[in-house]
Short mmCIF file of C-alpha atoms and ligand atoms in Angstrom, two decimals:
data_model
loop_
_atom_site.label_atom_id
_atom_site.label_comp_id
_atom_site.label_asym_id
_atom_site.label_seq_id
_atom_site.Cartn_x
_atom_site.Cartn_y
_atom_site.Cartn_z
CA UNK A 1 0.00 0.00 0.00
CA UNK A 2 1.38 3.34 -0.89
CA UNK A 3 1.93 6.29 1.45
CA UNK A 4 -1.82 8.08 1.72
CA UNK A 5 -3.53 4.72 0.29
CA UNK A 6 -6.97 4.08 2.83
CA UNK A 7 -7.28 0.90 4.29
CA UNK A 8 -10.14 -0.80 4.16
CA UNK A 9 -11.01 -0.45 7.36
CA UNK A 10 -8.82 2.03 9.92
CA UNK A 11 -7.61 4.98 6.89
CA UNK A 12 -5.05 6.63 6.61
CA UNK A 13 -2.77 8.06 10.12
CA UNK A 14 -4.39 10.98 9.54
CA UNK A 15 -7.79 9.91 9.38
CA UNK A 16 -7.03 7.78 12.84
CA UNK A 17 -5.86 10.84 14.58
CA UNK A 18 -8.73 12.68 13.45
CA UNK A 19 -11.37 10.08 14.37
CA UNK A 20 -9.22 10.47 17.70
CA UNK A 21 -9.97 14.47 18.26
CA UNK A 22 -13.93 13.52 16.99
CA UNK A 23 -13.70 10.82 19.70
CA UNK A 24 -12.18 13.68 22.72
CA UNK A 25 -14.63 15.89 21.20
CA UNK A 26 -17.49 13.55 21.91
CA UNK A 27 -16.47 13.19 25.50
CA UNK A 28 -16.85 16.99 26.09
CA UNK A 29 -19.69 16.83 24.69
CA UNK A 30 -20.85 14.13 27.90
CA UNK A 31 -20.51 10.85 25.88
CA UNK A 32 -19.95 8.41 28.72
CA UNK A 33 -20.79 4.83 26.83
CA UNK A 34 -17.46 3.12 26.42
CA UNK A 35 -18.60 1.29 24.22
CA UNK A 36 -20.14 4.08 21.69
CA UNK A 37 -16.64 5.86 22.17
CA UNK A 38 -14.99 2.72 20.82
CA UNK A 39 -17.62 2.66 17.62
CA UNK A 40 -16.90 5.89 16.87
CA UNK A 41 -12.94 5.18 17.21
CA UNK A 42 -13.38 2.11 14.65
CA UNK A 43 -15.79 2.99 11.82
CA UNK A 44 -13.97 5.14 9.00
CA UNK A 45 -16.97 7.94 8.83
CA UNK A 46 -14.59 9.47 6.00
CA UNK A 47 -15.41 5.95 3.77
CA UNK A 48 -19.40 7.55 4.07
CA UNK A 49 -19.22 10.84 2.92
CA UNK A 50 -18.45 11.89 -0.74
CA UNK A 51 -14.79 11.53 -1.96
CA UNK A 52 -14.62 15.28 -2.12
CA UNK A 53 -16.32 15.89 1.50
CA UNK A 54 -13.55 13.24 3.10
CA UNK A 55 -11.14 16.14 4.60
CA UNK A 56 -14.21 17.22 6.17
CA UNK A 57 -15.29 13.69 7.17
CA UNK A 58 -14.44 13.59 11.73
CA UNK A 59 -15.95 17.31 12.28
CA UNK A 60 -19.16 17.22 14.00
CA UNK A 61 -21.43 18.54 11.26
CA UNK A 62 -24.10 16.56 9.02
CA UNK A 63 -22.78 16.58 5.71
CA UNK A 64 -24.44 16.20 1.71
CA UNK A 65 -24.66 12.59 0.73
CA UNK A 66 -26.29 12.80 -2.46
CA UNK A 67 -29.99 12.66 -3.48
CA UNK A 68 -30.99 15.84 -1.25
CA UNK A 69 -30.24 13.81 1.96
CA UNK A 70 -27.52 14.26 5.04
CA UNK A 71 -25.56 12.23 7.31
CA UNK A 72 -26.20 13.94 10.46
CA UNK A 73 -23.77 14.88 12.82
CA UNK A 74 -21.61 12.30 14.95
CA UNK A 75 -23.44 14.19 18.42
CA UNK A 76 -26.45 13.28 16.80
CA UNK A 77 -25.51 9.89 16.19
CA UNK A 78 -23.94 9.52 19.63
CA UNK A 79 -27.15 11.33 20.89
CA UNK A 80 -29.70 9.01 19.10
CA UNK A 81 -27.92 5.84 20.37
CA UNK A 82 -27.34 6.66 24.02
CA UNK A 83 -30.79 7.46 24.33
CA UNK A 84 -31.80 4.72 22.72
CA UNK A 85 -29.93 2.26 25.00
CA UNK A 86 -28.48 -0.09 22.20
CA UNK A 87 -26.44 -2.69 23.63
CA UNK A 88 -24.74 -5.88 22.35
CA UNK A 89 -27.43 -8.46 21.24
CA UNK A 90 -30.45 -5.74 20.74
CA UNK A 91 -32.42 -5.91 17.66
CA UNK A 92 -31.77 -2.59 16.30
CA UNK A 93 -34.57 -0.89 13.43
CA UNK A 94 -33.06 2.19 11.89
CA UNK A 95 -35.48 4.07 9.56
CA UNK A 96 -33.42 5.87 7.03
CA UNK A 97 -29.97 4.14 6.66
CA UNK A 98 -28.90 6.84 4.41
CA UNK A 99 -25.03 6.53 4.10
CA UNK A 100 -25.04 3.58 6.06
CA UNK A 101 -22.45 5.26 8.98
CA UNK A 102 -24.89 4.85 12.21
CA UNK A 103 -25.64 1.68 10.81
CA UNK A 104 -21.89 0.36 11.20
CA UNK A 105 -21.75 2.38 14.40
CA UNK A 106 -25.03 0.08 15.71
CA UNK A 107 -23.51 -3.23 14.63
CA UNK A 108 -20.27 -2.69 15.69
CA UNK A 109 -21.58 -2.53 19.08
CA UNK A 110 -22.78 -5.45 18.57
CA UNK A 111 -26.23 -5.02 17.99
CA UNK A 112 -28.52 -7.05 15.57
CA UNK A 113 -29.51 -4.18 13.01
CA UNK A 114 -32.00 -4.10 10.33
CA UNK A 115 -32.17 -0.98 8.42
CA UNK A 116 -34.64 0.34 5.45
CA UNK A 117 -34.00 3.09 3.08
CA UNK A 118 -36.22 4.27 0.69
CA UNK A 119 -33.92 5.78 -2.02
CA UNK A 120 -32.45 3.00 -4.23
CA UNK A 121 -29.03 4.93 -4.71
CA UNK A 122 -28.58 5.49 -0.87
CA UNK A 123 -29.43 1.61 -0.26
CA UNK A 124 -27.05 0.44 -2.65
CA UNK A 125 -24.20 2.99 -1.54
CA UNK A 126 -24.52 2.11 2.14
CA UNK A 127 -24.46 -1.41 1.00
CA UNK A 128 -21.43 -1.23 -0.82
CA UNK A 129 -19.60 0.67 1.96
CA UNK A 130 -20.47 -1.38 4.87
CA UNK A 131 -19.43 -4.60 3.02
CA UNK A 132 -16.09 -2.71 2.49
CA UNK A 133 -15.23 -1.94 6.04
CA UNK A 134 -16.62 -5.50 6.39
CA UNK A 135 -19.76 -4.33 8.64
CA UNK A 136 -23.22 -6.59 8.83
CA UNK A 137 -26.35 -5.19 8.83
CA UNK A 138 -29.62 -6.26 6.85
CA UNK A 139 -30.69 -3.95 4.98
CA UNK A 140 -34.25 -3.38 2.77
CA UNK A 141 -35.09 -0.42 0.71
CA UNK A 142 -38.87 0.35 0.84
CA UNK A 143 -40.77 2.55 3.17
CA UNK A 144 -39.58 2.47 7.07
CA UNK A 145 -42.34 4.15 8.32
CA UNK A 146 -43.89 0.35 7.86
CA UNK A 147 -40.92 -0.95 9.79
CA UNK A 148 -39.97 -4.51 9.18
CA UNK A 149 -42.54 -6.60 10.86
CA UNK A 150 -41.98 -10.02 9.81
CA UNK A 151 -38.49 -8.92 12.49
CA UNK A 152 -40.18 -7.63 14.99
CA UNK A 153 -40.11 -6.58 18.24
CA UNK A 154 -37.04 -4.41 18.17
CA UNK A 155 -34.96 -3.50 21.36
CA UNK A 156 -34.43 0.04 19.92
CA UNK A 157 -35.83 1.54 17.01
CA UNK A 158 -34.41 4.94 15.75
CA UNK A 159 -35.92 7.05 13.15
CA UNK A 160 -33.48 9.28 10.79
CA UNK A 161 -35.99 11.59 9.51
CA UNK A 162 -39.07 13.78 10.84
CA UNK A 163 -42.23 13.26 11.19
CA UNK A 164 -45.49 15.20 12.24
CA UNK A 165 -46.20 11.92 14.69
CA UNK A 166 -44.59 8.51 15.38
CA UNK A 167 -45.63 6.42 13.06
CA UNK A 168 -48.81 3.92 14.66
CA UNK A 169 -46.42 0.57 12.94
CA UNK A 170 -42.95 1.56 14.46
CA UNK A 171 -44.66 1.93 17.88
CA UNK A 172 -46.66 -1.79 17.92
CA UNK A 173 -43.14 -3.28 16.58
CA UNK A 174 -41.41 -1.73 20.07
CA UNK A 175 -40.69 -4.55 22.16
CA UNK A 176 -41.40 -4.84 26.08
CA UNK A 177 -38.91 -1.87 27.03
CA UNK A 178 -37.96 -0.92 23.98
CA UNK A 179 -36.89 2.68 23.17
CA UNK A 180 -37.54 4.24 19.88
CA UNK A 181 -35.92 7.45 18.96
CA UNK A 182 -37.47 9.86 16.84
CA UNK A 183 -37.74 13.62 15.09
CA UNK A 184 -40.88 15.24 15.94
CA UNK A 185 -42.28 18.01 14.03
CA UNK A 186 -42.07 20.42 10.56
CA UNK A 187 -39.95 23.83 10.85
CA UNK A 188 -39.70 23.26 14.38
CA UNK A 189 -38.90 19.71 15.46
CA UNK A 190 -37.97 18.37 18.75
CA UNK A 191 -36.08 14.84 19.21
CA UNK A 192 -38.46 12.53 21.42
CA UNK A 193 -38.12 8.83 23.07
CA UNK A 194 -40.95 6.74 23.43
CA UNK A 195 -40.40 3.88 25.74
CA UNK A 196 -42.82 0.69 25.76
CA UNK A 197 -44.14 -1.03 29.31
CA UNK A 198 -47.17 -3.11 28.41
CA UNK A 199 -49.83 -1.59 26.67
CA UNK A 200 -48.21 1.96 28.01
CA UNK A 201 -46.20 4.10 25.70
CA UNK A 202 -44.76 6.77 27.16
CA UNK A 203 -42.49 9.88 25.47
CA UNK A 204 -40.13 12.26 26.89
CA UNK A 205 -38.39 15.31 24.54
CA UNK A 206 -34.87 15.27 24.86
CA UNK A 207 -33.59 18.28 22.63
CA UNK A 208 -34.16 20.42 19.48
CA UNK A 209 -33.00 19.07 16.42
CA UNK A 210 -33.23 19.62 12.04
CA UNK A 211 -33.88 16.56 10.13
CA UNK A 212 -34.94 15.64 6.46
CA UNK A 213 -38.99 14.60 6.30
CA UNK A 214 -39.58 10.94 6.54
CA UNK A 215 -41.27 10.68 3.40
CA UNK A 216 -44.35 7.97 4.14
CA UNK A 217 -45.61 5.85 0.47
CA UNK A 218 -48.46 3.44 0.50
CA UNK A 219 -45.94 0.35 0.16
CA UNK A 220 -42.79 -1.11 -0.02
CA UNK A 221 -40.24 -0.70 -2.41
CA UNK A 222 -37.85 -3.23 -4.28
CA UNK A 223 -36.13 -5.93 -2.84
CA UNK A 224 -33.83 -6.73 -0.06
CA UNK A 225 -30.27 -6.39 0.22
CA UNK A 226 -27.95 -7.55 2.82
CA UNK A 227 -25.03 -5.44 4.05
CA UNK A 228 -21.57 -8.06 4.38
N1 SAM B 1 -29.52 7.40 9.40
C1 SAM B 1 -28.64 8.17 8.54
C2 SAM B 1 -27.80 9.07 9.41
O1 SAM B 1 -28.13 9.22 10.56
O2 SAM B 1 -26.84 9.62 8.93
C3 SAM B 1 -29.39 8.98 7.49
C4 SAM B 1 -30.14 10.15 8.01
S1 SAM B 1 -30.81 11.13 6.71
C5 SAM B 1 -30.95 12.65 7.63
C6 SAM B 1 -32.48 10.54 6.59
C7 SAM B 1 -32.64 9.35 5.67
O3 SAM B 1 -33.98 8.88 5.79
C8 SAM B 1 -32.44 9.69 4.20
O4 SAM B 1 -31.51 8.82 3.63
C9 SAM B 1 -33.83 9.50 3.59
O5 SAM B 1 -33.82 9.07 2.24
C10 SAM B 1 -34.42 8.47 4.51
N2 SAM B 1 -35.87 8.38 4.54
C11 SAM B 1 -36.79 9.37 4.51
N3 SAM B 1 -38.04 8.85 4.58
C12 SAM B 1 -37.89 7.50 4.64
C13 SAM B 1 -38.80 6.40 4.73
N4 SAM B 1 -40.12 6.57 4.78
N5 SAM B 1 -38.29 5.16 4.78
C14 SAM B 1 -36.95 4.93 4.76
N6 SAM B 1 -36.05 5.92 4.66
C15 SAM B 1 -36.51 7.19 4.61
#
């Protein structure tokens, strides 16, 4: 490999000791899960962003990933997962895999993730760049506000994009205690978690936010992929 080459997985020096500074950064920020901390030390964020975005790849912005959409920030991310309370062995639903970078965050935690996306180019992208920092998630493009039902209950569900109310099918596909994480709102939107005990759902806001609409069809999309 030649000097600046990317590995497949950990990049180049450079891109390790800035994934280092993103990691210190997220600590400041109150990011206490060791385990989170260690996701965010391990998965190449700069191998899901645009070539030309890459320099720009461990600051804690969202950035462009083609077809109108974001990756949102890493506090987001951090934010989103925390709150969810993903742990090793959870099934995981993310709604809106987008790039595909909180995806390989979830799994290499060691969560059991499923993930829909419903723009084919995103899908396939986040596909190809999982398999090549050798990630495993399942992965469906179609409509997430459906969920995935025939893998239900999920531990944690978290929901990429906003909506004027939790969708009714993410909710019933919450398992006993499960969290689900979720934009609220239109111009103004507020990030909420709904937790599951028995028949009870209850929510709680946790803080402001600015995400993409989740755009809601009548049914699902193509086929499935699988992330490797
Ligand atoms: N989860 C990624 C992240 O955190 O970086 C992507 C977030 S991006 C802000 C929101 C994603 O949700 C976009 O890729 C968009 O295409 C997708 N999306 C919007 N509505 C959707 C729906 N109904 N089903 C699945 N994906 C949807």
């Amino acid at each position: 490999m030649g000097p600046g080459e990317l590995t497949a997985r950990g990049g180049t020096a450079e891109y390790q000791r800035d994934r280092r500074r993103l990691v210190e950064h997220l600590r400041t920020r109150g990011v206490r899960d060791l385990g989170l901390l260690h996701a965010f030390d391990t998965v190449p964020r700069h191998l899901f962003v645009p070539e030309v975005l890459r320099g720009r790849a461990y600051e804690d912005i969202p950035l462009p990933i083609g077809a109108g959409q974001t990756i949102s920030s890493p506090t987001i991310h951090a934010l989103s997962i925390e709150c969810a309370g993903v742990r090793a062995g959870q099934r995981v639903l993310e709604v809106g895999t987008g790039a595909g970078f909180q995806t390989a965050l979830l799994a290499t935690l060691g969560a059991e993730v499923y993930s829909i996306e419903r723009v084919a180019s995103l899908h396939e992208g986040a596909a190809r760049a999982l398999a090549r920092v050798g990630v495993e998630a399942h992965l469906m493009l179609g409509d997430g506000s459906l969920g995935w039902p025939e893998r239900a209950p999920f531990h944690a569900i978290i929901v990429g994009a906003a909506t004027a109310r939790p969708p009714a099918a993410l909710l019933e596909q919450l398992a006993e205690g499960g969290r689900m994480i979720v934009p609220v709102g239109g111009r103004r939107q507020e990030l909420y978690r709904y937790t599951r005990r028995g028949e009870d759902i209850s929510h709680e806001k946790l803080t402001r936010v600015r995400f993409v609409p989740l755009i809601e069809e009548t049914r699902r999309g193509g086929g499935r992929g699988r992330g490797r």
